[in-house]
mmCIF file of C-alpha atoms in Angstrom:
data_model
loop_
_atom_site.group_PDB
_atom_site.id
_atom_site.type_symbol
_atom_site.label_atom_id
_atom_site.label_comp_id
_atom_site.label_asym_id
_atom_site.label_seq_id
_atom_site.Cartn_x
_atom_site.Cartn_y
_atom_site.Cartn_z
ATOM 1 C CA UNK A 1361 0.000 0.000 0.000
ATOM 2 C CA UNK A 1362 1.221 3.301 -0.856
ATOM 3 C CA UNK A 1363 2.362 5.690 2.370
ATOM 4 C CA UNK A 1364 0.392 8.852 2.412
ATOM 5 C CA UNK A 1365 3.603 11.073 2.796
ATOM 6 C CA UNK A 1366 7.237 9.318 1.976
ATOM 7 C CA UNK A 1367 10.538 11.550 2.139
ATOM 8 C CA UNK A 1368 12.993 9.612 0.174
ATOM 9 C CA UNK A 1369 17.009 11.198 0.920
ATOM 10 C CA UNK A 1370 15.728 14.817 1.850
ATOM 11 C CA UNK A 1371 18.182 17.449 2.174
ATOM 12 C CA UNK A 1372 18.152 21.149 2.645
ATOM 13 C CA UNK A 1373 20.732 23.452 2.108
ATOM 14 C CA UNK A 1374 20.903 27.435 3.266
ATOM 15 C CA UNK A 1375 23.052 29.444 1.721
ATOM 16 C CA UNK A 1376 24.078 32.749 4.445
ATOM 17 C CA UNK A 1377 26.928 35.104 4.567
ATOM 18 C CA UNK A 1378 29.265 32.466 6.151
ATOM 19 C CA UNK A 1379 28.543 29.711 3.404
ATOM 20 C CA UNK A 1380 26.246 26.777 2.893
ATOM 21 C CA UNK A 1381 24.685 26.035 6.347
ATOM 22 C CA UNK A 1382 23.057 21.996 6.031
ATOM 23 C CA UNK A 1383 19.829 21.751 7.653
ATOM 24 C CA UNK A 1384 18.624 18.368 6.996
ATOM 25 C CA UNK A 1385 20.635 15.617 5.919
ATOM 26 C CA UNK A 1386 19.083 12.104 4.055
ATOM 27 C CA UNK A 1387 15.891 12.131 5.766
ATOM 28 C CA UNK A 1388 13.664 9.539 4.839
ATOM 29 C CA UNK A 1389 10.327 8.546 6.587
ATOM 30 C CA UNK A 1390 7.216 6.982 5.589
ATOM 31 C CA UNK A 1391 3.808 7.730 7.171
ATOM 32 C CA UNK A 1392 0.570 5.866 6.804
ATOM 33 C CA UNK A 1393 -2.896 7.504 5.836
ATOM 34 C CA UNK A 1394 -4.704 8.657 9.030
ATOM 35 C CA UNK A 1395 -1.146 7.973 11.049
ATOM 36 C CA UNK A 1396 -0.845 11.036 13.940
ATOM 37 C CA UNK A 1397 3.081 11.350 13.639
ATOM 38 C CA UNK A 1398 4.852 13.498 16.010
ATOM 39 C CA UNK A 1399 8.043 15.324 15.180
ATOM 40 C CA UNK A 1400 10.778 16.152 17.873
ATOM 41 C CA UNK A 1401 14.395 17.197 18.046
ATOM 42 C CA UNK A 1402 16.165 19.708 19.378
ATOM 43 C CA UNK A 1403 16.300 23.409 18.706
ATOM 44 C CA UNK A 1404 17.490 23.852 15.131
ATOM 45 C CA UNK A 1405 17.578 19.987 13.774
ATOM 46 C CA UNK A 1406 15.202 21.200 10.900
ATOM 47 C CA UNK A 1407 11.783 20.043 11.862
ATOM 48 C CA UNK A 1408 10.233 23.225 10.892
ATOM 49 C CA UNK A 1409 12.134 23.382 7.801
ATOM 50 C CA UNK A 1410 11.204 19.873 6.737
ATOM 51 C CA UNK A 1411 7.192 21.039 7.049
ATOM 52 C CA UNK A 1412 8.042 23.660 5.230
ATOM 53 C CA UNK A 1413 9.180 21.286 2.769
ATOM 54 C CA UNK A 1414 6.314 18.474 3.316
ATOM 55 C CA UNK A 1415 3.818 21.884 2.851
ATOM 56 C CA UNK A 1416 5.610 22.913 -0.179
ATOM 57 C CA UNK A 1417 6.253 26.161 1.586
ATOM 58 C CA UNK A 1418 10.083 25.559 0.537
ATOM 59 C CA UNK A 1419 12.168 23.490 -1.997
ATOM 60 C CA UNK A 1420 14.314 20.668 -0.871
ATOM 61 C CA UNK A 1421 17.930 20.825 -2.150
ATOM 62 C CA UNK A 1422 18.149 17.030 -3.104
ATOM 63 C CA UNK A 1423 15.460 14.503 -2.240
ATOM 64 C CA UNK A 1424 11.817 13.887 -2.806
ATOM 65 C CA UNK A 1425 8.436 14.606 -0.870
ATOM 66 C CA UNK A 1426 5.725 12.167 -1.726
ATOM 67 C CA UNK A 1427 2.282 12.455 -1.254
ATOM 68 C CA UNK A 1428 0.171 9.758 -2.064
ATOM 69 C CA UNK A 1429 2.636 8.760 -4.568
ATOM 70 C CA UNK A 1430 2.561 11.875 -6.080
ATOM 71 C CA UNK A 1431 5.602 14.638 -6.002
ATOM 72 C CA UNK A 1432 5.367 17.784 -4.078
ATOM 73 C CA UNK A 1433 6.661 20.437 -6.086
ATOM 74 C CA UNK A 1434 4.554 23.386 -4.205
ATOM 75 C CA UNK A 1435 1.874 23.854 -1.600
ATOM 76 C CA UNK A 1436 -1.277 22.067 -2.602
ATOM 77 C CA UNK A 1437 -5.369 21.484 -0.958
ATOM 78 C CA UNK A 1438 -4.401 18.539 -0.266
ATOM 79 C CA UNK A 1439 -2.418 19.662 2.721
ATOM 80 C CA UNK A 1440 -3.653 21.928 5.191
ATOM 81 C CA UNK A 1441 -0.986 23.713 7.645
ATOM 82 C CA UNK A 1442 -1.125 25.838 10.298
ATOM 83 C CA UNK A 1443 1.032 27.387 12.209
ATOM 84 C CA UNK A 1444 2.170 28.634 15.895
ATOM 85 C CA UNK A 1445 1.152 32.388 15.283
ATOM 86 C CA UNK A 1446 -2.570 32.510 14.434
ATOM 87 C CA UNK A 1447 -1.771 34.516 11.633
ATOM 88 C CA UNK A 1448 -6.411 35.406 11.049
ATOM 89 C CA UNK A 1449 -7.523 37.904 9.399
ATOM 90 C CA UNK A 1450 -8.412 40.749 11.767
ATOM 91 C CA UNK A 1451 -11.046 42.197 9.758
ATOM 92 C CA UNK A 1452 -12.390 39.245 8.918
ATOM 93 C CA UNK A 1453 -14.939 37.389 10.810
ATOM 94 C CA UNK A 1454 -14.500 33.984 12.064
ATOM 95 C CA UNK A 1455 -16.441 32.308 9.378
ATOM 96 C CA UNK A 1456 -14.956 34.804 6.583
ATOM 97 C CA UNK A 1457 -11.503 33.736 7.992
ATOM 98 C CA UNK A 1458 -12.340 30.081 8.014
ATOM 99 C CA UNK A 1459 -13.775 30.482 4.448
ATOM 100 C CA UNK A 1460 -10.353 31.972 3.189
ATOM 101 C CA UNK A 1461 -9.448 29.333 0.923
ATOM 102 C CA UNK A 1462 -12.573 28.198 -0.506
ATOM 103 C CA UNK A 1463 -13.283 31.969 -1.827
ATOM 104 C CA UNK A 1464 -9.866 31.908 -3.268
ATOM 105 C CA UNK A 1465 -10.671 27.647 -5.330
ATOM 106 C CA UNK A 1466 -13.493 29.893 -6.398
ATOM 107 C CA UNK A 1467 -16.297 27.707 -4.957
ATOM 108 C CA UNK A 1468 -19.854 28.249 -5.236
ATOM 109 C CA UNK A 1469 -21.078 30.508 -2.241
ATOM 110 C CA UNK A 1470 -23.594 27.693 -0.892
ATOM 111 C CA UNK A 1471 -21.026 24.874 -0.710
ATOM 112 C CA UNK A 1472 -18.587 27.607 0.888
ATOM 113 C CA UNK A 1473 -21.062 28.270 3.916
ATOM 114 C CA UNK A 1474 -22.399 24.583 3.981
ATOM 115 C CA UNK A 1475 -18.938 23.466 4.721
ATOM 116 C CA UNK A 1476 -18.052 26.716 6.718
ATOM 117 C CA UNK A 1477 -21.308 26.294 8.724
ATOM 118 C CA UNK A 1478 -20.108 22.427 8.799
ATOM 119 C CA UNK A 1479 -16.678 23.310 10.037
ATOM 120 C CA UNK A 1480 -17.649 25.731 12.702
ATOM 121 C CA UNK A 1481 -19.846 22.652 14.520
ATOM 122 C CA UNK A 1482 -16.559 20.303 14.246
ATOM 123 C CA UNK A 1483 -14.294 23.136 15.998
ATOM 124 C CA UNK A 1484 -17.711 24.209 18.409
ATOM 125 C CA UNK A 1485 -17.765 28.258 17.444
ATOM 126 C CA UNK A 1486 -20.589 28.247 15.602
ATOM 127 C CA UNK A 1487 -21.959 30.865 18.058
ATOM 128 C CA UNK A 1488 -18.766 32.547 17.738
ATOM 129 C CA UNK A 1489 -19.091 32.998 13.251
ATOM 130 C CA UNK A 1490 -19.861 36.687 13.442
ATOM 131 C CA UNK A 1491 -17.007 37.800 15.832
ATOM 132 C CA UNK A 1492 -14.017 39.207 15.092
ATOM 133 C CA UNK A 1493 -10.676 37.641 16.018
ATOM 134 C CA UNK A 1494 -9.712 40.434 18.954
ATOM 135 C CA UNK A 1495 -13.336 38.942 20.365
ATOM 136 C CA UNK A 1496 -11.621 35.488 20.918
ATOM 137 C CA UNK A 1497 -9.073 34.282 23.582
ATOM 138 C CA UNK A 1498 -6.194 32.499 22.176
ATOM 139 C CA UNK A 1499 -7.124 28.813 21.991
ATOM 140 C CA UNK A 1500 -10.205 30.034 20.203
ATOM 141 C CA UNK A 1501 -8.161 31.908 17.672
ATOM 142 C CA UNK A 1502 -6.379 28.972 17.175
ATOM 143 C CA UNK A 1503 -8.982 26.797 16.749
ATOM 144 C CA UNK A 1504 -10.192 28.945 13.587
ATOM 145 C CA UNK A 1505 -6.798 28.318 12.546
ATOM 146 C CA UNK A 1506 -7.509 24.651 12.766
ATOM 147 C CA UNK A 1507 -10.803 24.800 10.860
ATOM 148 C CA UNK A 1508 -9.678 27.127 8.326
ATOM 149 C CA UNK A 1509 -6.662 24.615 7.283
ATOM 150 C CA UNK A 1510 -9.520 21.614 7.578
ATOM 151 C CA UNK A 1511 -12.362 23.083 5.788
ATOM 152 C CA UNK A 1512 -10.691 22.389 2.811
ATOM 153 C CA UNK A 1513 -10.883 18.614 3.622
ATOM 154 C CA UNK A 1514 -7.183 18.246 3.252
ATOM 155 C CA UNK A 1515 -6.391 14.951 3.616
ATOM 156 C CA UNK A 1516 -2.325 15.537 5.045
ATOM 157 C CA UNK A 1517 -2.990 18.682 8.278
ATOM 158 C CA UNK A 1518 0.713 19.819 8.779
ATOM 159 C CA UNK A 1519 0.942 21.170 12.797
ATOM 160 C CA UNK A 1520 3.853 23.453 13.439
ATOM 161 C CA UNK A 1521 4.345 24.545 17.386
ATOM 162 C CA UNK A 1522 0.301 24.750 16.911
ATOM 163 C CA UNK A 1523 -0.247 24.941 21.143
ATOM 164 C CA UNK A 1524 3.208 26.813 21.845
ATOM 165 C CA UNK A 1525 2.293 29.729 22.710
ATOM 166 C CA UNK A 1526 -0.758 29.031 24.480
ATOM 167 C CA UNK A 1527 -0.893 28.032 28.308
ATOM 168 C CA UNK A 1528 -1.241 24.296 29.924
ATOM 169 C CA UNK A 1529 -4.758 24.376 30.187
ATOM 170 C CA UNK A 1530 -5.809 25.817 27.410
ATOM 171 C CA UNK A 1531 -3.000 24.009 25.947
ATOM 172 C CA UNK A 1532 -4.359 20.398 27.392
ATOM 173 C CA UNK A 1533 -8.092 21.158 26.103
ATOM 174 C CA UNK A 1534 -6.911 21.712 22.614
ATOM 175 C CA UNK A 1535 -5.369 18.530 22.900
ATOM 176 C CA UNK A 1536 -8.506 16.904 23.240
ATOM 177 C CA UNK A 1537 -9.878 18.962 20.692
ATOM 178 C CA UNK A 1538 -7.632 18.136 18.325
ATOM 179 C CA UNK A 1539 -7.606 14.275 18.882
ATOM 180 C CA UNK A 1540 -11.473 14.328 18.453
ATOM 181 C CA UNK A 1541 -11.322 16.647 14.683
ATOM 182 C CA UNK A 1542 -8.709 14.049 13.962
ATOM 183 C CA UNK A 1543 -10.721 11.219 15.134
ATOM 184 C CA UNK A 1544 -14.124 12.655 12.938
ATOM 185 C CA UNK A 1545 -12.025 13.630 10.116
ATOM 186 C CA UNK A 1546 -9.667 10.778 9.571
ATOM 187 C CA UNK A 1547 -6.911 13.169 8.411
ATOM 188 C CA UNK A 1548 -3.259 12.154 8.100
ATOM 189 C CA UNK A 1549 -1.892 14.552 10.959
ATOM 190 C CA UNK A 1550 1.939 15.470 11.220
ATOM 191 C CA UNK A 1551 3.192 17.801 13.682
ATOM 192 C CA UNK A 1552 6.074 19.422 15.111
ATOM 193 C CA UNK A 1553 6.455 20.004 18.900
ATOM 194 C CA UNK A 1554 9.120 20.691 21.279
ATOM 195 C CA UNK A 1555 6.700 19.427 23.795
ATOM 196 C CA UNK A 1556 7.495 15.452 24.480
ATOM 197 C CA UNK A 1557 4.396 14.846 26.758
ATOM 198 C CA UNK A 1558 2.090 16.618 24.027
ATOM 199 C CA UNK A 1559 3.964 14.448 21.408
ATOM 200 C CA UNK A 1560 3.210 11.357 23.430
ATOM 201 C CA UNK A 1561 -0.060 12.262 24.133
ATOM 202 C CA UNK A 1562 -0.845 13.015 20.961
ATOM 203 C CA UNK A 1563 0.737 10.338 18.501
ATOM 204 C CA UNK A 1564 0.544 7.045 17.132
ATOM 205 C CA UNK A 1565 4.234 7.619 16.421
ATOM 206 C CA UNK A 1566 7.003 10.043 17.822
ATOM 207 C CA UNK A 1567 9.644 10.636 15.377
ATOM 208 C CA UNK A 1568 13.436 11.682 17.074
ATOM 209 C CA UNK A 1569 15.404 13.961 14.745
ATOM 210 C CA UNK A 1570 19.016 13.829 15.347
ATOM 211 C CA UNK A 1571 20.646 17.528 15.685
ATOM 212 C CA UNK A 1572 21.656 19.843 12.939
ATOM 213 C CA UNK A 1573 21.719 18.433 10.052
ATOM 214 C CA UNK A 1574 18.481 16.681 11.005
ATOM 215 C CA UNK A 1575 18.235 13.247 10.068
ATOM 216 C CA UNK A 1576 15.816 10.333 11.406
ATOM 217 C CA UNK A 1577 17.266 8.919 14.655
ATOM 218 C CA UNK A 1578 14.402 6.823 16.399
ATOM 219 C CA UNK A 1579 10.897 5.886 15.952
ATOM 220 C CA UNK A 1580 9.028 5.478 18.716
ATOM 221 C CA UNK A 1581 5.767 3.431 18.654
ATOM 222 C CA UNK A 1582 3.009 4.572 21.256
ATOM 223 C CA UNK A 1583 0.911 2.000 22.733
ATOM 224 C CA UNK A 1584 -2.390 3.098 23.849
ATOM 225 C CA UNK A 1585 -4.657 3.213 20.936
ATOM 226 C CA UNK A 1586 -6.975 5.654 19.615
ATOM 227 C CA UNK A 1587 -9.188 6.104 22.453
ATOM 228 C CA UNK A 1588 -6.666 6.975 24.951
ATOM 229 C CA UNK A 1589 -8.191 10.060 27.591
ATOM 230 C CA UNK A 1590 -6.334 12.074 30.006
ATOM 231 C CA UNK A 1591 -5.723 9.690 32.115
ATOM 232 C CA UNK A 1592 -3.056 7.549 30.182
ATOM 233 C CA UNK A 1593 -0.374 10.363 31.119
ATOM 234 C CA UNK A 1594 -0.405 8.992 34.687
ATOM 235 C CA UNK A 1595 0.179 5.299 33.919
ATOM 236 C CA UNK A 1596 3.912 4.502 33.744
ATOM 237 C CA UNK A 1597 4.305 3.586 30.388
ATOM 238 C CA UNK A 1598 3.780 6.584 29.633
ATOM 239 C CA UNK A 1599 5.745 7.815 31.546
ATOM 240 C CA UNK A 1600 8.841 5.449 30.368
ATOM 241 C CA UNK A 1601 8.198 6.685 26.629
ATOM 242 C CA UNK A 1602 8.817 10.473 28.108
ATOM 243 C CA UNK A 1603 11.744 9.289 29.719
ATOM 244 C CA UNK A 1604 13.124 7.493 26.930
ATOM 245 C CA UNK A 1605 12.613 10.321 24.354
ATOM 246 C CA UNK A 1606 13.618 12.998 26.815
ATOM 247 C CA UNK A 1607 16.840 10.534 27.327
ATOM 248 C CA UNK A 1608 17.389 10.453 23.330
ATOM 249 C CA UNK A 1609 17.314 14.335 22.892
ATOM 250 C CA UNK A 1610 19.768 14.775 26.064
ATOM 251 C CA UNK A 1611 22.381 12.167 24.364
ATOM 252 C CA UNK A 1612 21.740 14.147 20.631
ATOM 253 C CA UNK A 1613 22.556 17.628 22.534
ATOM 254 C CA UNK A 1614 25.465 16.318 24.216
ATOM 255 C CA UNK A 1615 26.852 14.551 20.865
#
């Protein structure tokens, strides 16, 4: 069966004033339609910058990115992203905002607010479609974010430092937000965290990128199924997977 996303020998190359600077180095990795895939490293091993890449957002210098067998060569409806900052509209509503992208694909304005009006019940703002983004805390905002890369029905959602700047709580009930739109939707989800308990939380899988140049170091299979609540980040496996990943990205900063 063919992976939904395979990165075959991926490299990326900066160029900056004092020369070439190697960012990611023969990555390959192979993720399975409606996997939840985790990404974590530390600071500056290129998980934002591979993406980037995965989005289309930015070229790789040698290597290919493979979705569904076919080759990224730019960003694409098939993948939705979204990123740490918000980045909404401010004079937009929230379901002009979340509507975005269908208004540019030029659909018909009653499929654009049937699957607006659709989206807005998955991410639970429907109350919220005529306010304005200043009218919303953060983990609202960034739910919007979330719909507005779904509505699309992408079927690869690319998560970059999505909860970062939020805090725990709201952080930990977007987290269960997130696993149920994943859970309804069926989307492929890959996303990058510096957070190991979110990744663990999270994922079916927790990917370990080596430091700059980034490369694949470990895979880490998580063991608690789909329906997993809460409560699994007491019981000591858990527990041992945090260790063990926390132990990996101490040895790769030391190296």
């Amino acid at each position: 069966m063919t992976p939904k996303l395979a990165l075959h020998g991926l490299v990326k190359r900066f160029a900056t004033k004092g020369g070439d600077t190697l960012a990611l180095d023969g990555v390959d990795l192979e993720v399975e339609a409606g996997a939840f895939v985790s990404l974590v490293g530390t600071s500056g091993c290129g998980k934002s910058t591979l993406l980037n890449i995965v989005a289309g957002l930015e070229q790789p210098t040698a290597g290919t990115v493979l979705v569904d067998g076919d080759l990224v060569v730019g960003p694409g409806p098939d993948r939705g992203v979204v990123f740490q900052a918000y980045s909404l509209f401010p004079w937009r509503t929230v379901a002009e905002n979340i509507g975005f992208g269908l208004e540019c694909a030029r659909l018909r304005k009653a499929e654009r607010r049937r699957r607006v009006a659709e989206m807005l019940g998955v991410v639970g703002l429907s109350e919220f479609a005529d306010r304005l983004p200043r009218e919303l805390s953060g983990g609202m905002r960034q739910r919007v974010a979330i719909a507005r890369a779904l509505v699309g029905e992408p079927d690869l959602l690319l998560l970059d430092e999505p909860f970062g700047a939020l805090d725990l709580q709201t952080r930990q009930s977007l987290h269960e937000f997130l696993r149920r739109v994943w859970l309804r939707t069926g989307a492929t989800v890959v996303m990058v965290t510096h957070d190991v308990g979110e990744a663990v939380y999270l994922s079916e899988q927790v990917v370990v990128l080596t430091k700059r140049p980034g490369t694949v170091s470990e895979i880490i299979d998580v063991p608690f199924g789909r329906s997993r609540g809460p409560e699994v980040r007491r019981e000591q496996r858990f527990l041992a997977i945090e260790d063990e990943i926390d132990d990996l990205l101490r040895a790769r900063r030391a190296s």
